[in-house]
Short mmCIF file of C-alpha atoms in Angstrom, two decimals:
data_model
loop_
_atom_site.label_atom_id
_atom_site.label_comp_id
_atom_site.label_asym_id
_atom_site.label_seq_id
_atom_site.Cartn_x
_atom_site.Cartn_y
_atom_site.Cartn_z
CA MET J 76 102.49 -63.08 117.91
CA PRO J 77 101.46 -61.62 114.55
CA GLN J 78 102.76 -63.26 111.39
CA ARG J 79 105.13 -61.21 109.37
CA VAL J 80 104.06 -60.55 105.91
CA PRO J 81 106.54 -59.39 103.39
CA ILE J 82 105.68 -56.04 102.05
CA VAL J 83 106.17 -55.54 98.24
CA GLU J 84 106.35 -51.89 97.38
CA ASN J 85 104.90 -50.42 94.28
CA ILE J 86 102.73 -53.28 93.47
CA LEU J 87 101.30 -52.55 90.07
CA SER J 88 97.56 -52.74 89.69
CA ALA J 89 96.23 -55.70 87.66
CA ASN J 90 95.57 -53.31 84.84
CA ASP J 91 99.08 -51.80 84.87
CA ARG J 92 100.62 -55.24 84.87
CA ILE J 93 98.71 -56.31 81.72
CA ALA J 94 99.54 -52.87 80.16
CA GLU J 95 103.15 -53.66 80.64
CA GLN J 96 102.75 -57.05 78.97
CA ASN J 97 100.94 -55.40 76.05
CA ARG J 98 103.82 -52.98 75.70
CA THR J 99 106.29 -55.75 75.74
CA ARG J 100 104.50 -57.60 73.01
CA LEU J 101 104.25 -54.50 70.93
CA ASP J 102 107.94 -53.71 71.32
CA ALA J 103 108.95 -57.26 70.50
CA ALA J 104 107.02 -57.07 67.29
CA GLY J 105 108.23 -53.54 66.41
CA VAL J 106 104.74 -52.01 66.52
CA PHE J 107 104.36 -48.37 67.66
CA ALA J 108 100.93 -47.96 69.39
CA VAL J 109 98.94 -44.84 70.20
CA ASN J 110 95.92 -44.42 72.39
CA LEU J 111 93.56 -42.00 70.81
CA MET J 112 91.15 -40.19 73.35
CA ALA J 113 88.54 -37.58 72.99
CA SER J 114 85.04 -36.38 73.95
CA PRO J 115 82.23 -38.08 72.03
CA GLY J 116 82.16 -36.55 68.51
CA ALA J 117 85.48 -34.73 68.62
CA GLY J 118 86.66 -36.62 65.60
CA LYS J 119 88.60 -39.72 66.57
CA THR J 120 87.18 -41.87 63.82
CA SER J 121 87.28 -38.99 61.32
CA LEU J 122 91.01 -38.45 62.15
CA ILE J 123 91.65 -42.09 61.52
CA GLU J 124 89.72 -41.88 58.23
CA GLN J 125 91.83 -38.96 57.16
CA THR J 126 95.13 -40.44 58.42
CA LEU J 127 95.10 -43.97 56.98
CA PRO J 128 94.97 -43.00 53.26
CA ARG J 129 97.90 -40.69 53.90
CA LEU J 130 99.87 -43.40 55.42
CA ALA J 131 98.98 -46.08 52.94
CA ASP J 132 102.35 -46.51 51.14
CA ARG J 133 104.39 -45.76 54.26
CA LEU J 134 103.07 -47.60 57.19
CA ARG J 135 101.03 -50.87 57.77
CA VAL J 136 98.35 -49.90 60.17
CA ALA J 137 95.98 -51.79 62.39
CA VAL J 138 93.11 -50.16 64.33
CA VAL J 139 91.38 -51.25 67.44
CA ASP J 140 88.06 -49.48 68.21
CA GLY J 141 86.51 -49.31 71.52
CA ASP J 142 82.82 -48.45 71.86
CA ILE J 143 79.94 -48.96 74.18
CA ALA J 144 77.95 -50.52 71.27
CA THR J 145 78.05 -50.96 67.48
CA SER J 146 80.84 -51.57 65.07
CA LEU J 147 80.39 -48.30 63.21
CA ASP J 148 83.84 -47.10 63.92
CA ALA J 149 85.69 -50.36 63.01
CA ASP J 150 83.75 -50.43 59.79
CA ARG J 151 84.95 -46.94 58.92
CA ALA J 152 88.56 -47.66 59.80
CA ALA J 153 88.34 -50.76 57.58
CA ALA J 154 86.87 -48.67 54.73
CA ALA J 155 89.59 -46.11 55.17
CA GLY J 156 92.39 -48.77 54.57
CA ALA J 157 93.24 -50.28 57.92
CA LEU J 158 94.92 -53.61 57.19
CA ALA J 159 93.08 -54.97 60.28
CA SER J 160 90.31 -53.42 62.25
CA ILE J 161 88.99 -54.91 65.51
CA GLN J 162 86.03 -53.75 67.29
CA ILE J 163 85.84 -53.96 71.15
CA ASN J 164 82.35 -53.45 72.57
CA THR J 165 82.84 -52.53 76.13
CA GLY J 166 79.30 -53.40 77.10
CA GLY J 167 78.64 -50.23 78.92
CA GLU J 168 82.15 -49.60 80.26
CA CYS J 169 83.22 -45.95 79.84
CA HIS J 170 86.84 -46.63 78.89
CA LEU J 171 89.12 -49.21 77.39
CA ASP J 172 91.40 -51.14 79.77
CA ALA J 173 94.60 -53.21 79.27
CA VAL J 174 92.77 -56.51 79.31
CA MET J 175 90.44 -55.44 76.42
CA VAL J 176 93.56 -54.33 74.43
CA GLN J 177 95.24 -57.66 75.23
CA SER J 178 92.30 -59.43 73.83
CA ALA J 179 92.48 -57.39 70.67
CA LEU J 180 96.23 -58.06 70.36
CA ASN J 181 95.53 -61.70 70.55
CA GLN J 182 93.64 -61.48 67.35
CA LEU J 183 96.37 -59.75 65.42
CA ASP J 184 99.58 -61.02 63.93
CA LEU J 185 101.61 -58.13 65.19
CA THR J 186 104.50 -58.80 62.88
CA GLN J 187 102.35 -57.52 60.04
CA PHE J 188 102.02 -54.00 61.31
CA ASP J 189 104.15 -50.87 62.01
CA LEU J 190 101.48 -48.75 63.74
CA LEU J 191 98.52 -49.70 65.93
CA ILE J 192 95.92 -47.06 66.53
CA VAL J 193 93.70 -47.70 69.60
CA GLU J 194 90.57 -45.63 69.45
CA ASN J 195 89.27 -45.30 73.06
CA VAL J 196 85.57 -44.76 74.14
CA GLY J 197 84.41 -41.19 73.74
CA ASN J 198 84.93 -39.75 77.18
CA LEU J 199 87.12 -36.96 78.69
CA VAL J 200 87.28 -38.43 82.18
CA CYS J 201 87.60 -42.27 82.67
CA PRO J 202 90.07 -43.27 79.90
CA ALA J 203 92.77 -41.04 81.42
CA ASP J 204 93.06 -43.41 84.41
CA PHE J 205 93.72 -46.61 82.55
CA ARG J 206 96.99 -47.43 80.88
CA LEU J 207 96.78 -49.70 77.80
CA GLY J 208 100.32 -50.34 77.04
CA THR J 209 100.46 -47.94 74.15
CA HIS J 210 103.50 -45.70 73.60
CA LYS J 211 101.87 -42.35 73.14
CA SER J 212 98.51 -40.93 74.35
CA ILE J 213 96.87 -38.46 72.01
CA LEU J 214 93.90 -36.27 72.93
CA ILE J 215 91.63 -34.76 70.16
CA ALA J 216 89.91 -31.54 71.27
CA SER J 217 87.42 -29.86 68.81
CA ILE J 218 86.51 -26.27 68.41
CA PRO J 219 82.74 -26.73 69.01
CA GLU J 220 83.48 -28.31 72.38
CA GLY J 221 84.51 -24.88 73.61
CA ASP J 222 87.65 -23.26 74.85
CA ASP J 223 87.19 -24.17 78.63
CA LYS J 224 87.75 -27.92 78.26
CA PRO J 225 91.40 -27.99 79.49
CA HIS J 226 90.31 -26.10 82.61
CA LYS J 227 87.45 -28.45 83.19
CA TYR J 228 89.03 -31.85 82.46
CA PRO J 229 92.56 -31.43 83.80
CA GLY J 230 93.26 -35.12 84.34
CA MET J 231 92.94 -35.82 80.57
CA TYR J 232 94.79 -32.81 79.38
CA ARG J 233 97.61 -33.24 81.88
CA GLY J 234 98.40 -36.95 80.79
CA VAL J 235 98.70 -36.77 76.97
CA ASP J 236 101.77 -36.65 74.84
CA ALA J 237 100.17 -34.82 71.89
CA LEU J 238 97.05 -32.67 71.20
CA VAL J 239 95.08 -32.48 68.05
CA ILE J 240 92.69 -29.59 67.85
CA ASN J 241 90.17 -30.61 65.17
CA LYS J 242 87.29 -28.76 63.29
CA THR J 243 89.31 -25.58 62.86
CA ASP J 244 86.96 -24.94 59.82
CA LEU J 245 84.27 -24.11 62.31
CA LEU J 246 86.31 -21.31 63.97
CA PRO J 247 84.46 -18.58 61.94
CA TYR J 248 81.08 -19.68 63.28
CA ILE J 249 82.01 -20.29 67.01
CA ASN J 250 83.19 -17.97 69.81
CA PHE J 251 86.34 -19.93 70.68
CA ARG J 252 89.07 -18.01 72.38
CA MET J 253 92.17 -19.92 71.41
CA ASP J 254 94.44 -17.97 73.84
CA PHE J 255 92.24 -19.10 76.77
CA PHE J 256 92.24 -22.62 75.53
CA GLN J 257 96.03 -22.64 75.05
CA ARG J 258 96.60 -21.09 78.57
CA GLY J 259 94.65 -23.98 80.00
CA VAL J 260 96.68 -26.51 78.04
CA GLU J 261 100.03 -24.74 78.90
CA ALA J 262 99.18 -24.78 82.66
CA LEU J 263 98.45 -28.47 82.69
CA ASN J 264 100.94 -29.78 80.12
CA PRO J 265 103.57 -27.31 79.29
CA GLY J 266 105.15 -27.54 75.83
CA VAL J 267 102.85 -30.40 74.69
CA ILE J 268 103.02 -30.70 70.86
CA SER J 269 99.71 -29.77 69.19
CA PHE J 270 98.32 -29.93 65.72
CA HIS J 271 95.52 -27.58 64.48
CA LEU J 272 93.68 -29.27 61.69
CA SER J 273 90.30 -30.03 60.10
CA CYS J 274 89.38 -33.58 59.17
CA ARG J 275 86.67 -32.12 56.99
CA THR J 276 88.80 -29.92 54.78
CA GLY J 277 92.10 -31.69 55.23
CA GLU J 278 93.83 -28.45 56.32
CA GLY J 279 96.66 -29.00 58.73
CA MET J 280 96.89 -32.75 58.11
CA ASP J 281 100.51 -32.70 56.80
CA ALA J 282 102.25 -31.75 60.06
CA TRP J 283 100.20 -34.36 61.90
CA ILE J 284 101.07 -37.12 59.40
CA ASP J 285 104.82 -36.18 59.52
CA TRP J 286 104.76 -36.33 63.26
CA VAL J 287 103.18 -39.81 63.23
CA VAL J 288 105.61 -41.15 60.68
CA GLY J 289 108.48 -39.64 62.71
CA GLN J 290 107.30 -41.32 65.82
CA VAL J 291 106.96 -44.74 64.26
CA HIS J 292 110.46 -44.56 62.62
CA ARG J 293 112.50 -43.10 65.51
CA MET P 59 72.39 -76.07 111.45
CA PRO P 60 72.83 -72.99 109.32
CA GLN P 61 71.35 -69.76 110.79
CA ARG P 62 68.41 -68.49 108.79
CA VAL P 63 68.92 -64.99 107.39
CA PRO P 64 65.86 -63.05 106.30
CA ILE P 65 66.07 -62.15 102.71
CA VAL P 66 64.89 -58.61 101.77
CA GLU P 67 64.06 -58.43 98.09
CA ASN P 68 64.72 -55.37 95.95
CA ILE P 69 67.16 -53.87 98.35
CA LEU P 70 67.91 -50.38 96.84
CA SER P 71 71.51 -49.56 96.38
CA ALA P 72 72.89 -46.89 98.71
CA ASN P 73 72.74 -44.39 95.91
CA ASP P 74 69.11 -45.16 95.06
CA ARG P 75 68.08 -44.80 98.66
CA ILE P 76 69.71 -41.37 98.90
CA ALA P 77 68.13 -40.42 95.54
CA GLU P 78 64.69 -41.33 96.93
CA GLN P 79 65.35 -39.13 99.99
CA ASN P 80 66.37 -36.28 97.68
CA ARG P 81 63.16 -36.77 95.77
CA THR P 82 61.06 -36.69 98.95
CA ARG P 83 62.74 -33.44 100.05
CA LEU P 84 62.17 -31.80 96.73
CA ASP P 85 58.59 -32.87 96.59
CA ALA P 86 57.87 -31.75 100.16
CA ALA P 87 59.27 -28.31 99.16
CA GLY P 88 57.39 -28.14 95.91
CA VAL P 89 60.64 -28.03 93.81
CA PHE P 90 60.71 -29.63 90.38
CA ALA P 91 64.20 -30.86 89.45
CA VAL P 92 65.95 -31.86 86.34
CA ASN P 93 69.17 -33.70 85.70
CA LEU P 94 70.89 -32.11 82.67
CA MET P 95 73.34 -34.41 80.92
CA ALA P 96 75.56 -34.18 77.84
CA SER P 97 78.87 -34.78 76.25
CA PRO P 98 81.53 -32.16 77.13
CA GLY P 99 80.76 -29.05 75.20
CA ALA P 100 77.23 -29.89 73.94
CA GLY P 101 75.95 -26.79 75.72
CA LYS P 102 74.67 -27.65 79.21
CA THR P 103 75.82 -24.31 80.66
CA SER P 104 74.92 -22.34 77.56
CA LEU P 105 71.40 -23.74 77.83
CA ILE P 106 71.23 -22.64 81.40
CA GLU P 107 72.51 -19.32 80.40
CA GLN P 108 69.79 -18.93 77.78
CA THR P 109 67.08 -20.44 79.87
CA LEU P 110 67.43 -18.46 83.15
CA PRO P 111 66.79 -14.98 81.83
CA ARG P 112 63.65 -16.31 79.97
CA LEU P 113 62.26 -17.75 83.17
CA ALA P 114 63.17 -14.72 85.33
CA ASP P 115 59.74 -13.38 86.11
CA ARG P 116 58.04 -16.77 86.07
CA LEU P 117 60.15 -19.25 88.14
CA ARG P 118 62.60 -19.10 90.98
CA VAL P 119 65.67 -21.21 89.80
CA ALA P 120 68.59 -22.77 91.56
CA VAL P 121 71.39 -24.46 89.71
CA VAL P 122 73.76 -27.25 90.93
CA ASP P 123 76.79 -27.57 88.79
CA GLY P 124 78.88 -30.75 88.79
CA ASP P 125 82.37 -30.62 87.50
CA ILE P 126 85.71 -32.36 87.80
CA ALA P 127 87.42 -29.03 88.57
CA THR P 128 86.71 -25.28 88.48
CA SER P 129 83.65 -23.30 89.39
CA LEU P 130 83.37 -21.80 85.78
CA ASP P 131 79.83 -23.23 85.27
CA ALA P 132 78.32 -22.11 88.65
CA ASP P 133 79.78 -18.60 87.96
CA ARG P 134 78.09 -18.59 84.59
CA ALA P 135 74.72 -19.85 86.10
CA ALA P 136 74.87 -17.09 88.81
CA ALA P 137 75.61 -14.43 86.15
CA ALA P 138 72.65 -15.67 84.07
CA GLY P 139 70.36 -15.00 87.02
CA ALA P 140 70.21 -18.28 89.11
CA LEU P 141 69.02 -17.19 92.55
CA ALA P 142 71.41 -19.78 93.93
CA SER P 143 74.23 -21.52 92.27
CA ILE P 144 76.25 -24.32 93.91
CA GLN P 145 79.33 -25.94 92.53
CA ILE P 146 80.17 -29.50 93.21
CA ASN P 147 83.63 -30.43 92.32
CA THR P 148 83.59 -34.23 91.92
CA GLY P 149 87.40 -34.55 92.32
CA GLY P 150 87.86 -36.78 89.38
CA GLU P 151 84.48 -38.63 89.52
CA CYS P 152 82.96 -38.87 86.02
CA HIS P 153 79.36 -38.36 87.14
CA LEU P 154 77.29 -36.88 89.98
CA ASP P 155 75.78 -39.25 92.49
CA ALA P 156 72.81 -38.79 94.87
CA VAL P 157 75.05 -38.10 97.86
CA MET P 158 76.70 -35.13 96.07
CA VAL P 159 73.22 -33.74 95.20
CA GLN P 160 72.17 -34.36 98.80
CA SER P 161 75.02 -32.25 100.08
CA ALA P 162 74.11 -29.50 97.66
CA LEU P 163 70.39 -29.64 98.75
CA ASN P 164 71.71 -29.18 102.29
CA GLN P 165 73.01 -25.77 101.39
CA LEU P 166 69.76 -24.61 99.82
CA ASP P 167 66.53 -23.35 101.43
CA LEU P 168 64.38 -25.38 99.04
CA THR P 169 61.23 -23.42 99.85
CA GLN P 170 62.65 -20.47 98.01
CA PHE P 171 62.71 -22.24 94.63
CA ASP P 172 60.43 -23.68 92.01
CA LEU P 173 62.95 -25.24 89.71
CA LEU P 174 66.25 -26.99 90.41
CA ILE P 175 68.58 -27.59 87.47
CA VAL P 176 71.33 -30.11 88.21
CA GLU P 177 74.06 -29.86 85.58
CA ASN P 178 75.88 -33.21 85.49
CA VAL P 179 79.54 -33.84 84.58
CA GLY P 180 80.01 -33.74 80.79
CA ASN P 181 79.97 -37.49 79.88
CA LEU P 182 77.75 -39.66 77.70
CA VAL P 183 78.37 -42.84 79.68
CA CYS P 184 78.56 -42.77 83.56
CA PRO P 185 75.90 -40.27 84.51
CA ALA P 186 73.14 -42.53 82.97
CA ASP P 187 73.72 -45.10 85.75
CA PHE P 188 73.26 -42.85 88.77
CA ARG P 189 69.83 -41.59 89.88
CA LEU P 190 69.90 -38.31 91.72
CA GLY P 191 66.36 -37.92 92.80
CA THR P 192 65.46 -35.38 90.06
CA HIS P 193 62.06 -35.64 88.38
CA LYS P 194 63.24 -35.58 84.77
CA SER P 195 66.41 -36.42 82.90
CA ILE P 196 67.31 -34.20 79.98
CA LEU P 197 70.00 -35.00 77.41
CA ILE P 198 71.55 -32.25 75.26
CA ALA P 199 72.87 -33.50 72.00
CA SER P 200 74.72 -31.15 69.67
CA ILE P 201 75.09 -31.05 65.98
CA PRO P 202 78.94 -31.07 65.77
CA GLU P 203 79.04 -34.28 67.84
CA GLY P 204 77.69 -36.14 64.86
CA ASP P 205 74.61 -38.00 63.88
CA ASP P 206 75.83 -41.44 65.17
CA LYS P 207 75.71 -40.73 68.90
CA PRO P 208 72.35 -42.37 69.74
CA HIS P 209 73.66 -45.55 68.08
CA LYS P 210 76.94 -45.39 69.98
CA TYR P 211 75.73 -44.37 73.51
CA PRO P 212 72.40 -46.30 73.84
CA GLY P 213 72.43 -46.28 77.65
CA MET P 214 72.16 -42.48 77.80
CA TYR P 215 69.67 -42.03 74.99
CA ARG P 216 67.43 -44.81 76.33
CA GLY P 217 67.09 -43.32 79.78
CA VAL P 218 66.07 -39.72 79.24
CA ASP P 219 62.70 -37.96 79.30
CA ALA P 220 63.60 -35.16 76.90
CA LEU P 221 66.18 -34.42 74.23
CA VAL P 222 67.55 -30.99 73.41
CA ILE P 223 69.33 -30.88 70.08
CA ASN P 224 71.63 -27.88 70.35
CA LYS P 225 73.79 -25.84 67.81
CA THR P 226 71.27 -26.16 64.92
CA ASP P 227 72.92 -22.97 63.60
CA LEU P 228 75.95 -25.10 62.66
CA LEU P 229 73.84 -27.52 60.41
CA PRO P 230 74.84 -25.67 57.18
CA TYR P 231 78.51 -26.31 57.91
CA ILE P 232 78.34 -29.99 59.11
CA ASN P 233 77.33 -33.23 57.43
CA PHE P 234 74.69 -34.28 59.90
CA ARG P 235 72.02 -36.67 58.75
CA MET P 236 69.09 -35.72 60.96
CA ASP P 237 67.09 -38.81 59.83
CA PHE P 238 69.88 -41.16 60.78
CA PHE P 239 70.12 -39.39 64.16
CA GLN P 240 66.33 -39.48 64.64
CA ARG P 241 66.18 -43.24 63.78
CA GLY P 242 68.66 -43.99 66.42
CA VAL P 243 66.71 -41.95 68.96
CA GLU P 244 63.40 -43.54 67.98
CA ALA P 245 64.79 -47.07 68.34
CA LEU P 246 65.95 -46.46 71.84
CA ASN P 247 63.44 -43.98 73.15
CA PRO P 248 60.26 -44.00 71.10
CA GLY P 249 58.28 -40.84 71.17
CA VAL P 250 60.74 -38.96 73.52
CA ILE P 251 60.01 -35.22 73.16
CA SER P 252 62.78 -33.29 71.52
CA PHE P 253 63.61 -29.62 71.10
CA HIS P 254 65.82 -28.29 68.17
CA LEU P 255 67.52 -25.10 69.17
CA SER P 256 70.58 -22.89 69.10
CA CYS P 257 71.79 -21.43 72.33
CA ARG P 258 73.87 -19.03 70.20
CA THR P 259 71.11 -17.56 68.11
CA GLY P 260 68.22 -18.22 70.43
CA GLU P 261 66.26 -20.00 67.65
CA GLY P 262 63.92 -22.64 69.05
CA MET P 263 64.21 -21.56 72.61
CA ASP P 264 60.52 -20.72 73.06
CA ALA P 265 59.26 -24.30 72.74
CA TRP P 266 61.84 -25.54 75.24
CA ILE P 267 60.98 -22.76 77.71
CA ASP P 268 57.14 -23.55 77.39
CA TRP P 269 57.87 -27.14 78.10
CA VAL P 270 59.92 -26.43 81.18
CA VAL P 271 57.38 -24.07 82.57
CA GLY P 272 54.64 -26.61 81.88
CA GLN P 273 56.54 -29.33 83.76
CA VAL P 274 57.01 -27.23 86.82
CA HIS P 275 53.37 -26.11 87.00
CA ARG P 276 51.64 -29.41 86.26
#
């Protein structure tokens, strides 16, 4: 006679369990955390560089940088005014996971921060599948990537809470059909809030900063 | 007494075995095949669009397009003059593998072609790890991605046989330190051949076309 095995429904994956623990720790410390994702070179680190000085007298910010190799990004975040900046080298992995973020949290005194920015590995596919425990997922698109990206990377565009469209200063030099791009976004993620800005010129940064501050303080 | 099990050294992974079979089929048919890789939006499809008309009276070209979703790229390749254009939707996978390419080869009469261009999924991490059976791996970098990409995605830059640096028409509008970029490339892949070009203006296309034709005919 076969042994009966109790069935537990909705068992969370190992990653999701750790992500929940991360969220609990962040909430207990009063830290609002965002997962910043994008294609390589869309401007994750540049957005951090432009954002931190504008938050300097309003929020205490820590940055966790995920990369295949190098600490270039964490160095830039530190130079831009992050009170703490931790580099995770994924050693070839194409995304961050909750365990990597957990190990970064272990190195931080969370009570010292209001906002944690987690900069994911540059990739429009894999990071979408791994929860980290952050409160909001933010995708940076950039004009030179082309207007077809929502159509081609639906998993990423579908799952995010806010969209930053960077490098708007290059619009005059590139054939980017904003309406085609927006239709793709709207089909996958109706009503998602989006910010058009240029990290190079600073244009459009104010609305983005207001939104970030509003998210942390709500 | 434990049973003795024969040890076979250097067992190829399932993927590599299929990749070898793909290569054997391509060689038997006299088809030269390239694996075109890049970040999302670096210009893989644009390079195909600019390349095919310039090869029209010299080489018979088939294109296999890998994407998470949509057939936008295969449609563009067909419009640009590919004699055959096959779309592989990976259904969420972040790279092509040898089995996907095998299934595309099954749909082609290989004797009808001189050159097969395999356009991989836009990703600077995962495609580097999967052999497809192609003869050469080509990476497209693009100026707006930034000059730090070789430093940050060493696996990809290390493994390629040729490098195309696209969107040179945007150099006046972007702070791109070509020497910093080149130092990264040279450290990982000394002497790799590279082509500076703009798919938008056509500048630099001739050297690239000459190289492709030379590869097929050698």
